[in-house]
Tab-separated table of C-alpha atoms and ligand atoms in Angstrom:
chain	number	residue	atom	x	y	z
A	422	UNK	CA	23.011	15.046	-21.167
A	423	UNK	CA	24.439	17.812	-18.501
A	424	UNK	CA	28.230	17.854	-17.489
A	425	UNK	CA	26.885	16.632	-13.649
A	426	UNK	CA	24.813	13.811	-15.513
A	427	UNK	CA	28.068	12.543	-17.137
A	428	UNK	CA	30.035	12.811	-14.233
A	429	UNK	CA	27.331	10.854	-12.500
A	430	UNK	CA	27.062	8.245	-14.330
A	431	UNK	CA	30.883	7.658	-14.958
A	432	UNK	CA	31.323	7.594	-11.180
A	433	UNK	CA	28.869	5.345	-10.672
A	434	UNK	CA	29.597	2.845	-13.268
A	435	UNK	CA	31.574	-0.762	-12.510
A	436	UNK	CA	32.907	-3.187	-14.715
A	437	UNK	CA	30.827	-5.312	-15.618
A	438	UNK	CA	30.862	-8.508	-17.644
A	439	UNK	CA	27.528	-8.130	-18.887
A	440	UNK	CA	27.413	-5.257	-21.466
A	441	UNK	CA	29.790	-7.507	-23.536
A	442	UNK	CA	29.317	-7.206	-27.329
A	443	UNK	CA	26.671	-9.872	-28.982
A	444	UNK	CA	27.628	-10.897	-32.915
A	445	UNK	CA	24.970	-9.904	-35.149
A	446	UNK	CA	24.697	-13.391	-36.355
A	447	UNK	CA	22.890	-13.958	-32.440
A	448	UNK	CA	19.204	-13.385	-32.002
A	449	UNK	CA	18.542	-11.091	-29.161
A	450	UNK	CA	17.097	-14.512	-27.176
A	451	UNK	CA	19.190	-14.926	-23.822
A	452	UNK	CA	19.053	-18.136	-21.863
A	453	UNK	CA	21.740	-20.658	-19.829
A	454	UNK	CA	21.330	-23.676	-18.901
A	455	UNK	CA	22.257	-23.013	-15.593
A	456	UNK	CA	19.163	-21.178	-15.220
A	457	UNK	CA	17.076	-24.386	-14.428
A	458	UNK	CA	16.746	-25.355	-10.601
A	459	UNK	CA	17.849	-29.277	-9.938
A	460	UNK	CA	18.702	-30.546	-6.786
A	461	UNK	CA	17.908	-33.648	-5.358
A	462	UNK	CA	14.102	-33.302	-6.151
A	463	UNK	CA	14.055	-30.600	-3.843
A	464	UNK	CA	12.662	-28.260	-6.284
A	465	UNK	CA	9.855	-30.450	-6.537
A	466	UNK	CA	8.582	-29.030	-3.134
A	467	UNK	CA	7.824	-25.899	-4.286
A	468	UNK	CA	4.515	-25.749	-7.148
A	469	UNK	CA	6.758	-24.228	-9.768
A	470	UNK	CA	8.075	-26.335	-12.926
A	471	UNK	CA	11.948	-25.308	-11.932
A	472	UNK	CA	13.249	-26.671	-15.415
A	473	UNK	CA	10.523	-24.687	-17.801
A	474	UNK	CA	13.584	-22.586	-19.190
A	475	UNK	CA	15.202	-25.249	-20.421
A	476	UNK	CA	11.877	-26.742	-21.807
A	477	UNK	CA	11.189	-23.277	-23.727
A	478	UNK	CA	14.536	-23.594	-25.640
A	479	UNK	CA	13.964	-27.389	-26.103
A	480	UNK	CA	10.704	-26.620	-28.073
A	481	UNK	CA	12.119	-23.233	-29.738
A	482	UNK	CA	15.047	-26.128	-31.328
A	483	UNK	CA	12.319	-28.243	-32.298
A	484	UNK	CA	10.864	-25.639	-34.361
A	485	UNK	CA	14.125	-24.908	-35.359
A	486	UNK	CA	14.024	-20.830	-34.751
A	487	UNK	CA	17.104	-21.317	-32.608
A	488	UNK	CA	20.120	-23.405	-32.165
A	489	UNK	CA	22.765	-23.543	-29.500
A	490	UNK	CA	25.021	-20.995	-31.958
A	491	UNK	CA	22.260	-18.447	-33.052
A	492	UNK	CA	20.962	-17.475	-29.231
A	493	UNK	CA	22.939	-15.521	-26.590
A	494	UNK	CA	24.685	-17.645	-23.330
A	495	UNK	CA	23.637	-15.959	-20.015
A	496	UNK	CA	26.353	-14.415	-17.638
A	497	UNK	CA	25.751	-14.190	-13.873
A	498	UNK	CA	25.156	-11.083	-12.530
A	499	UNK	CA	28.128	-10.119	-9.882
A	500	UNK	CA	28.395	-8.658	-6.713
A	501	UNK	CA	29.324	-5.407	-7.653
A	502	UNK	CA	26.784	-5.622	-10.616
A	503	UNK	CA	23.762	-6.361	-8.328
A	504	UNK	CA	25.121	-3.831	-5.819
A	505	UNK	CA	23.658	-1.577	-8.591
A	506	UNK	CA	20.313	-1.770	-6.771
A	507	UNK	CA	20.808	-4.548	-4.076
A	508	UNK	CA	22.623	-3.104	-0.422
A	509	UNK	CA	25.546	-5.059	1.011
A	510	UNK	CA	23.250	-5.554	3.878
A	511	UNK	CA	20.729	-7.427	1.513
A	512	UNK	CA	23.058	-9.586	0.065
A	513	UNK	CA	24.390	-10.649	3.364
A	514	UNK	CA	21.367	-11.961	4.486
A	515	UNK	CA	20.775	-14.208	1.624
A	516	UNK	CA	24.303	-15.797	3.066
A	517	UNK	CA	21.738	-17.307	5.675
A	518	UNK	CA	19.675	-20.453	4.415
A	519	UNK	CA	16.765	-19.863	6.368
A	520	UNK	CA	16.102	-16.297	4.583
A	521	UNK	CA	16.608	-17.789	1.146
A	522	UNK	CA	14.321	-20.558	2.410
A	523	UNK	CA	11.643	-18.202	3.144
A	524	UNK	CA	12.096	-15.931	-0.355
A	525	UNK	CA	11.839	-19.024	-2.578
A	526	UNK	CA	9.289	-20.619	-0.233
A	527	UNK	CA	11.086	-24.199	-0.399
A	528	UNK	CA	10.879	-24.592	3.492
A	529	UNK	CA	13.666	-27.811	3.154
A	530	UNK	CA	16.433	-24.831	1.657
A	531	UNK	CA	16.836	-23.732	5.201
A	532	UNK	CA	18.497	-27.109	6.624
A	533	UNK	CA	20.842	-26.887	3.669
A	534	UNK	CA	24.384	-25.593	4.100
A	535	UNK	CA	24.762	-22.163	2.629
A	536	UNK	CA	27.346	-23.189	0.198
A	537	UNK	CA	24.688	-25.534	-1.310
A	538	UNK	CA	21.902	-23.119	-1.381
A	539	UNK	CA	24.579	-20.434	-3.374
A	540	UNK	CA	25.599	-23.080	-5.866
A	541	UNK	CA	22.229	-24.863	-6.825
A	542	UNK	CA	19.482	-21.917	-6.237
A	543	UNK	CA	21.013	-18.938	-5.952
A	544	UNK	CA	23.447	-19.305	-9.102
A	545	UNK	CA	20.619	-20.109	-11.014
A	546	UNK	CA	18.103	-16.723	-10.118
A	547	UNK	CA	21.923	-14.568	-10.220
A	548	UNK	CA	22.328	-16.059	-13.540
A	549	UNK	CA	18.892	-15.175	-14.798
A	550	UNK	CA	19.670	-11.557	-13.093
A	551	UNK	CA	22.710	-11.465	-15.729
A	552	UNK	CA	20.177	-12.353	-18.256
A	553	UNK	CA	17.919	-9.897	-18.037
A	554	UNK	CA	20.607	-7.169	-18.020
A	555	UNK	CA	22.150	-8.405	-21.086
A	556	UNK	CA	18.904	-8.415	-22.959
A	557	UNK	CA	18.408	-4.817	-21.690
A	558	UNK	CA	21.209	-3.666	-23.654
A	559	UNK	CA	20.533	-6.224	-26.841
A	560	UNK	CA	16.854	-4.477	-26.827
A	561	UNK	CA	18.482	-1.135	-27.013
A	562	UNK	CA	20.680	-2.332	-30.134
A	563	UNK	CA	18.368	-4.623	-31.835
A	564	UNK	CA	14.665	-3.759	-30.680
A	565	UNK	CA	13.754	-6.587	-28.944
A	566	UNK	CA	15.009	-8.815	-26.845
A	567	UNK	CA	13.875	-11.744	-24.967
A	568	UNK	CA	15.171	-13.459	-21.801
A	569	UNK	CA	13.879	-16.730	-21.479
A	570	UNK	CA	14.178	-16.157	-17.807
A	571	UNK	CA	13.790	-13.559	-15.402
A	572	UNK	CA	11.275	-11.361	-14.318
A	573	UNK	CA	11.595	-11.449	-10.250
A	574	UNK	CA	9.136	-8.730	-9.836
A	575	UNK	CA	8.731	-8.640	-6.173
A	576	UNK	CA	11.881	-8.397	-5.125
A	577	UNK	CA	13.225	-4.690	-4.473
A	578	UNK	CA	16.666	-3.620	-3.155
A	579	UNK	CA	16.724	-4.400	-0.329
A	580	UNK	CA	13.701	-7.065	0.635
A	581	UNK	CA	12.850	-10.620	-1.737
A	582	UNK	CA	9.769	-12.406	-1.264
A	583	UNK	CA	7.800	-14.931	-3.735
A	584	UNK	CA	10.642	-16.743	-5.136
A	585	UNK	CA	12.139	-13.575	-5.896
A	586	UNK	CA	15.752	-13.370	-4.757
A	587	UNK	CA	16.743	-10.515	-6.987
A	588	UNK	CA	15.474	-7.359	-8.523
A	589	UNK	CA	16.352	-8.212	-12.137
A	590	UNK	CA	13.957	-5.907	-13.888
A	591	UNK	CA	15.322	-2.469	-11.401
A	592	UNK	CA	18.444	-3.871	-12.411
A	593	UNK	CA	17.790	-3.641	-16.274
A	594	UNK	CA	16.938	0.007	-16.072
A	595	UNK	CA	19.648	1.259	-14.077
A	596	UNK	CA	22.246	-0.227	-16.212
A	597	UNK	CA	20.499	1.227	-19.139
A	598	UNK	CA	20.177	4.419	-17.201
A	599	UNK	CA	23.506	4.479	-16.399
A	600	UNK	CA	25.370	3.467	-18.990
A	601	UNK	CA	23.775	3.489	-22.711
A	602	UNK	CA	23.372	7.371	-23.646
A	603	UNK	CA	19.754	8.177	-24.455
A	604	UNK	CA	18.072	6.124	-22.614
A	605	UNK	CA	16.362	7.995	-19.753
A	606	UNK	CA	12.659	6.936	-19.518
A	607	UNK	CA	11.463	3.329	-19.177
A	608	UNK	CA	8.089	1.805	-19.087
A	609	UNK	CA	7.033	-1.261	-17.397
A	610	UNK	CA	4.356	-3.817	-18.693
A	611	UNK	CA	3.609	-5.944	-16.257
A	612	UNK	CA	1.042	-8.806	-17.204
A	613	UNK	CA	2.302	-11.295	-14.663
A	614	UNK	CA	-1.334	-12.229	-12.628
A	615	UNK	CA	0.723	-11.064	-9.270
A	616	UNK	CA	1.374	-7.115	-8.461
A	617	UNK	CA	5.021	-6.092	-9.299
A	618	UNK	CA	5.583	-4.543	-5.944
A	619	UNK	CA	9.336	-5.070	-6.135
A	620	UNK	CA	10.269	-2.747	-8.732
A	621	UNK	CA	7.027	-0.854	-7.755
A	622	UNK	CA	8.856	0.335	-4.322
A	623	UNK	CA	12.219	0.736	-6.254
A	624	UNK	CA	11.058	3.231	-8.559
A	625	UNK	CA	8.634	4.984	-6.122
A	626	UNK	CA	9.582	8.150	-6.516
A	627	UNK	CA	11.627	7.635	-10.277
A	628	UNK	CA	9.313	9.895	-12.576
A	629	UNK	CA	11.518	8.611	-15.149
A	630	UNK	CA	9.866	5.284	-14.729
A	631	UNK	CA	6.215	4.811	-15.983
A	632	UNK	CA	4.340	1.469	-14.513
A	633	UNK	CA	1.588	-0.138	-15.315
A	634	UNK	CA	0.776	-3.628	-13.520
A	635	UNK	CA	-2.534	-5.487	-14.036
A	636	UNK	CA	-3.174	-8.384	-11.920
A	637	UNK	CA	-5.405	-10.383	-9.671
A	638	UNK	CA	-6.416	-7.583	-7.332
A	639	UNK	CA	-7.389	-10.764	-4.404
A	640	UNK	CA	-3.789	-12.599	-4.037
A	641	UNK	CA	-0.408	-12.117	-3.024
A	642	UNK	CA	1.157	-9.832	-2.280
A	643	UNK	CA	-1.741	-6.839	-1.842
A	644	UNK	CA	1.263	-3.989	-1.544
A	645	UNK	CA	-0.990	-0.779	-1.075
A	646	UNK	CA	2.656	1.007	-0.269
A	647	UNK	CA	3.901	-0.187	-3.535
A	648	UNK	CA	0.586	0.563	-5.658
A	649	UNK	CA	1.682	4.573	-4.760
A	650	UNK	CA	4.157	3.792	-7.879
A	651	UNK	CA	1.479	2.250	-10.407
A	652	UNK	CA	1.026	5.027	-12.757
A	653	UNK	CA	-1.519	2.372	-14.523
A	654	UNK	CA	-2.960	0.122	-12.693
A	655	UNK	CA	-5.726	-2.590	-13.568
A	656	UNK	CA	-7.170	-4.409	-11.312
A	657	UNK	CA	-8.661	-7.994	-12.031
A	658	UNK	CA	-11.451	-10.540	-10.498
A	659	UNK	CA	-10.965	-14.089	-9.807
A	660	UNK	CA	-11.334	-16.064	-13.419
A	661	UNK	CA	-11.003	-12.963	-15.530
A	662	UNK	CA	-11.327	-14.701	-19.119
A	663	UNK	CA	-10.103	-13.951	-22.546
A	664	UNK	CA	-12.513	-11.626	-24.241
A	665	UNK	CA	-12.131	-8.885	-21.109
A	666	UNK	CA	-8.872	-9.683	-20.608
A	667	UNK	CA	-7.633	-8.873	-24.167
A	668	UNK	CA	-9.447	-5.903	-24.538
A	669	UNK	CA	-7.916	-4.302	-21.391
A	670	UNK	CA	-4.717	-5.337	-22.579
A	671	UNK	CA	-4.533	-3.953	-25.714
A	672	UNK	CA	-6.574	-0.826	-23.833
A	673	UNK	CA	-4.159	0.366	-21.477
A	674	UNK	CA	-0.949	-0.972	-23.622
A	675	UNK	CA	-1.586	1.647	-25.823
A	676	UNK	CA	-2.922	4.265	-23.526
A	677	UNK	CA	0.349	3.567	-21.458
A	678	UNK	CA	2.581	3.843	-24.372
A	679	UNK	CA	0.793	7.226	-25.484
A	680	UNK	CA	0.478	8.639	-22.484
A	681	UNK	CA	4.583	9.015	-21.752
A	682	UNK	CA	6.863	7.623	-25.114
A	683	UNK	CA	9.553	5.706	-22.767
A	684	UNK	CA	13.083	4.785	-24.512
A	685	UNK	CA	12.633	1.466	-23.838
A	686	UNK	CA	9.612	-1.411	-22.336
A	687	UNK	CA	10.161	-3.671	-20.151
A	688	UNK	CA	7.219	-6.155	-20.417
A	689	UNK	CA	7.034	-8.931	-17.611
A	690	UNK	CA	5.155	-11.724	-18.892
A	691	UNK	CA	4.159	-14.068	-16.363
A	692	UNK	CA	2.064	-16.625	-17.709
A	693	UNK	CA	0.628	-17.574	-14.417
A	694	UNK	CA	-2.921	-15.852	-15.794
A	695	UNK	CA	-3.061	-19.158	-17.418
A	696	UNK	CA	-6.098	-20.855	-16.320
A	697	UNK	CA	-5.780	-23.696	-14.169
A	698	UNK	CA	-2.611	-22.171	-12.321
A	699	UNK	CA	-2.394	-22.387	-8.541
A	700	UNK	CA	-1.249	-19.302	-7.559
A	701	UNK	CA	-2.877	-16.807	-10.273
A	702	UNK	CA	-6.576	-17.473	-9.641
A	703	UNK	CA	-6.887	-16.088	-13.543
A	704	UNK	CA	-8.679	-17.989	-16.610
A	705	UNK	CA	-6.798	-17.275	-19.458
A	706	UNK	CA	-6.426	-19.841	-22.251
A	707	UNK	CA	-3.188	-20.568	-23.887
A	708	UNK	CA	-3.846	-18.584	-27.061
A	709	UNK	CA	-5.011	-15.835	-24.969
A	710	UNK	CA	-1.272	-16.098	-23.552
A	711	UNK	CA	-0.241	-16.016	-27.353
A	712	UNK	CA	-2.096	-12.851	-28.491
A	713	UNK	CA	-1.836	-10.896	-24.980
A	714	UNK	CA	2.382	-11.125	-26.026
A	715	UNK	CA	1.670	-10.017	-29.473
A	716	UNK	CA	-0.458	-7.194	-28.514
A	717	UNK	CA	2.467	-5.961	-26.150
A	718	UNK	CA	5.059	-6.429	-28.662
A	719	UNK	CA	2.996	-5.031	-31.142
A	720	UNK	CA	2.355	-1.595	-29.521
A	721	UNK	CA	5.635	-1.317	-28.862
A	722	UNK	CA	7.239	-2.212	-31.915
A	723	UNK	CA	4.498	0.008	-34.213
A	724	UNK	CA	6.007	3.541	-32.667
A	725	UNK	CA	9.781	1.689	-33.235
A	726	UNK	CA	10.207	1.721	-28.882
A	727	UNK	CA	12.848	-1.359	-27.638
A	728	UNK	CA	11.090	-3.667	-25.825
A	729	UNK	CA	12.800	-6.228	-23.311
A	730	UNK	CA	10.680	-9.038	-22.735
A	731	UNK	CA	11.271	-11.747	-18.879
A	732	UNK	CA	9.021	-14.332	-18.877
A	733	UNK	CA	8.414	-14.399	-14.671
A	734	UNK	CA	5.916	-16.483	-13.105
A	735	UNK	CA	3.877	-19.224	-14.548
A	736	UNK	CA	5.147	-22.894	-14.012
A	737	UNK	CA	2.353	-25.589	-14.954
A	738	UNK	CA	3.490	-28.564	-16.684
A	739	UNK	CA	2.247	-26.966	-20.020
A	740	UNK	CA	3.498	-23.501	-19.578
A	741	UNK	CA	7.092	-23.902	-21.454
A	742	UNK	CA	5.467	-25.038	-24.487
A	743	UNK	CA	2.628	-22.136	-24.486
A	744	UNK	CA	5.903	-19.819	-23.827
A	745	UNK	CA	7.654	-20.668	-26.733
A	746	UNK	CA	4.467	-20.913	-29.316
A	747	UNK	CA	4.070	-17.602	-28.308
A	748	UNK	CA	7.659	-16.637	-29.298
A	749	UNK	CA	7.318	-18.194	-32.768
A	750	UNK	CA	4.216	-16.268	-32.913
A	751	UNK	CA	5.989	-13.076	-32.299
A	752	UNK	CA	7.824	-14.509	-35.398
A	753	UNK	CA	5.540	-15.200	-37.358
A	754	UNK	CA	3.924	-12.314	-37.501
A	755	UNK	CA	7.148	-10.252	-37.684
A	756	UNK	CA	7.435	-8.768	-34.611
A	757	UNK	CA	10.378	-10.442	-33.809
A	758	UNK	CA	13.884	-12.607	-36.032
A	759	UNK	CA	16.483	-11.686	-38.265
A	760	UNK	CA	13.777	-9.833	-40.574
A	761	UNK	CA	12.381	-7.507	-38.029
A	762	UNK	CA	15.775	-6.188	-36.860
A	763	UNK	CA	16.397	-4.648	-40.109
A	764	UNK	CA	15.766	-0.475	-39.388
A	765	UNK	CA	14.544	-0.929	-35.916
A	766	UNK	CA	15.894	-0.721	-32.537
A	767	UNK	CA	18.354	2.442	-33.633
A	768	UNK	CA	20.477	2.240	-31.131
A	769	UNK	CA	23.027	5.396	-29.464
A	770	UNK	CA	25.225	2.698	-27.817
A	771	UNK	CA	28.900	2.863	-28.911
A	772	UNK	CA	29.969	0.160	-31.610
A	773	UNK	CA	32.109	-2.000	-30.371
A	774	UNK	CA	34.318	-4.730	-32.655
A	775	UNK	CA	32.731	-7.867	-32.753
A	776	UNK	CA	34.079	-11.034	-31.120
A	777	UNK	CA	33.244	-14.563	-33.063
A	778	UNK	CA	31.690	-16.744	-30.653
A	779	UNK	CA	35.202	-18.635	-30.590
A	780	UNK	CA	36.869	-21.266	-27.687
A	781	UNK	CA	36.462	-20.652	-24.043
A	782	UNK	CA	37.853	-17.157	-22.997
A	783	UNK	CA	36.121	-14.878	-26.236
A	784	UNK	CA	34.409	-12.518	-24.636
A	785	UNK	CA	31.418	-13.263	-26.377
A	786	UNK	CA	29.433	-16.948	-25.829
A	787	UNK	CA	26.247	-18.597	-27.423
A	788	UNK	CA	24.570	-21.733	-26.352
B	2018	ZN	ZN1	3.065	-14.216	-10.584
C-alpha cells in the first residue's frame, strides 16, 4: 500500500461500531431480530414474507446448527457509517414518508408519521445494512460469512428503489476497502432473478470491482446505464429451469473467479428464481436453490477466496425454510461451520483481544 493510500484511507475512516471484534466461539452467521418488518399488518401489503429472517434462524435452531450464543447479534448501521456511500442529501429524503413509501412500495407508509416509518421500517433495512458490514469483515477473518439479511441490490448512493432503502452490499466493500489492509479487489455474484443495478451504478467506473449479475433479462428494473458495469452478465428467459440454470451457474462462477482472483466475493443470493415467485418470473426448484449456493460457495472456497454471502430477495411462504436447508447444506458438505474455518479465510486484519459475549455494554453481542 502507497504512503497517499494510507493517508487516504486514515482520513477517510469514522468510528464505527461495526468492525467490533467477534469471539471465535461465534459462527460467522449475522442476524437480529430487529431485522423482521411488523407493524400493524401493514407489511402484509407489500408481496414479501417481512418476517422470513426470523423464520431462517427459527429452522437453523431446529436443526440445532445455531443457538442464540453461537451466532453474531446485528448492529445498525449509523449515519456517519452509511455516509460511507449514501449523500446527506439521500438520507434526507428518506426523512419524508412518501419517498420511503415509494422505495419499499408499501403505498400506506406514506400517511405514516416519519417517526413511525424510522422506527418500524427503516431500523429494520439500517439494521440489516449493519449486518452485512459486519459479515464483510467476519468473511475476511474466517472465510465465510453469512448475513441472514441483506442484499438491497438496487439501491445506490444516492437513489433506492425495489424495497431497497440502502446500499448494503457498496457498503461492504468500501469498509473493507477502506479499512482491512489487503483487501483491494472484490467480486460480486449476483444470483438474485432481478439486475443489481444499485451497486452496478456505484461501482461504474471501480476497476477494482468485478460484477457479474444473471437475471431475468424481461423484469424490473431493465438498467441499460447500470449494465455498462456488468463485467459478466447473463441474461435469462421467462421460466429458465434447473438443468440450464445450473450449468450457467457453475459456468460463469468459475469463469468469473478465473478471470480476475478478487480478495473477497460478495454473492447476493436472492431466492426469488424460485419457481412460483411473483416478481422473478424464474422456475427454479428448491434444491436447485440448494446446489446453485453450493456451487457459489464452492468455487470460492476451492481457490481459499472469502466469500460474504446476503440472502436479498425472495419472500414466498416457503422461502425461509429452502434458505436455511441450503445453509445446512453448505454444512454438510463442508463448505461452511467450525470445521471449515480451520486454515481458511487467512486474514491481514489486526488481532484484536477478544470480548466474552458478557452483560449489556461488552462490546461484543450474540443472539
Ligand atoms: Zn430480486
Amino acid at each position: 500500500m502507497s504512503f497517499k493510500e494510507d493517508s487516504e484511507r486514515r482520513k477517510s475512516s469514522h468510528h464505527t461500531d461495526l468492525y467490533v471484534s467477534i469471539p471465535e466461539t461465534c459462527l460467522p452467521i449475522v442476524y437480529h431480530p430487529n431485522y423482521n418488518i411488523t407493524f400493524m399488518g401493514l407489511e402484509k401489503l407489500h408481496p414479501f414474507d417481512a418476517g422470513k429472517w426470523g423464520k431462517v434462524i427459527h429452522f437453523l435452531k431446529e436443526e440445532q446448527f445455531i443457538h442464540d450464543g453461537n451466532i453474531v447479534k446485528a448492529r445498525e448501521a449509523s449515519e456517519e457509517d452509511l455516509l460511507v456511500v449514501h449523500s446527506k442529501r439521500y438520507l434526507s429524503r428518506l426523512k419524508w414518508s412518501a419517498v420511503v413509501a415509494s422505495i419499499t412500495e408499501i403505498p400506506p407508509v406514506l400517511f405514516l408519521p416519519n417517526t413511525l416509518v424510522q422506527r418500524k421500517v427503516l431500523r429494520p433495512l439500517r439494521t440489516q445494512t449493519g449486518g452485512t458490514i459486519m459479515a464483510g469483515k467476519l468473511a475476511v477473518d474466517r472465510g465465510w460469512a453469512i448475513n441472514v439479511g441483506g442484499g438491497f441490490h438496487h439501491c445506490s448512493s444516492d437513489k433506492g428503489g425495489g424495497f431497497c432503502a440502502y446500499a448494503d452490499i457498496t457498503l461492504a466493500i468500501k469498509f473493507l476497502f477502506e479499512r482491512v489492509e489487503g483487501i483491494s479487489r472484490a467480486t460480486i455474484i449476483d444470483l438474485d432473478a432481478h439486475q443489481g443495478n444499485g451497486h452496478e451504478r456505484d461501482f461504474l467506473d471501480d476497476h477494482r470491482v468485478f460484477i457479474m449479475d444473471m437475471y431475468n433479462r424481461h423484469i424490473y428494473p431493465g438498467d441499460s446505464y447500470a449494465k455498462r458495469a456488468i463485467k459478466r452478465k447473463v441474461e435469462l428467459d421467462w421460466g429458465t429451469e434447473d438443468s440450464e440454470y445450473l450449468v450457467k451457474v457453475e459456468l460463469h462462477c468459475e469463469g468469473a473467479l478465473n478471470e480476475v482472483r478478487p480478495d473477497v466475493v460478495v454473492y447476493n443470493a436472492g431466492t426469488d428464481i424460485l419457481d412460483g415467485d411473483p416478481l422473478g418470473g424464474l422456475s427454479i426448484s428448491p434444491q436447485g436453490i440448494v446446489k446453485r449456493d453450493e456451487i457459489v460457495f464452492r468455487a470460492a472456497r476451492r481457490r481459499g477466496i472469502p466469500i460474504l454471502m446476503v440472502t436479498s430477495g425472495g419472500y414466498q411462504k416457503t422461502t425461509a425454510q429452502i434458505i436455511a436447508d441450503s445453509i445446512l447444506n453448505l454444512k454438510s458438505q463442508g463448505l461452511i461451520g467450525a470445521e471449515a474455518e480451520e486454515g481458511e479465510g487467512s486474514s491481514s486484519l489486526e488481532t484484536h483481544p477478544l470480548h466474552g459475549s458478557g452483560p449489556a455494554g461488552s462490546t461484543t453481542t450474540t443472539v
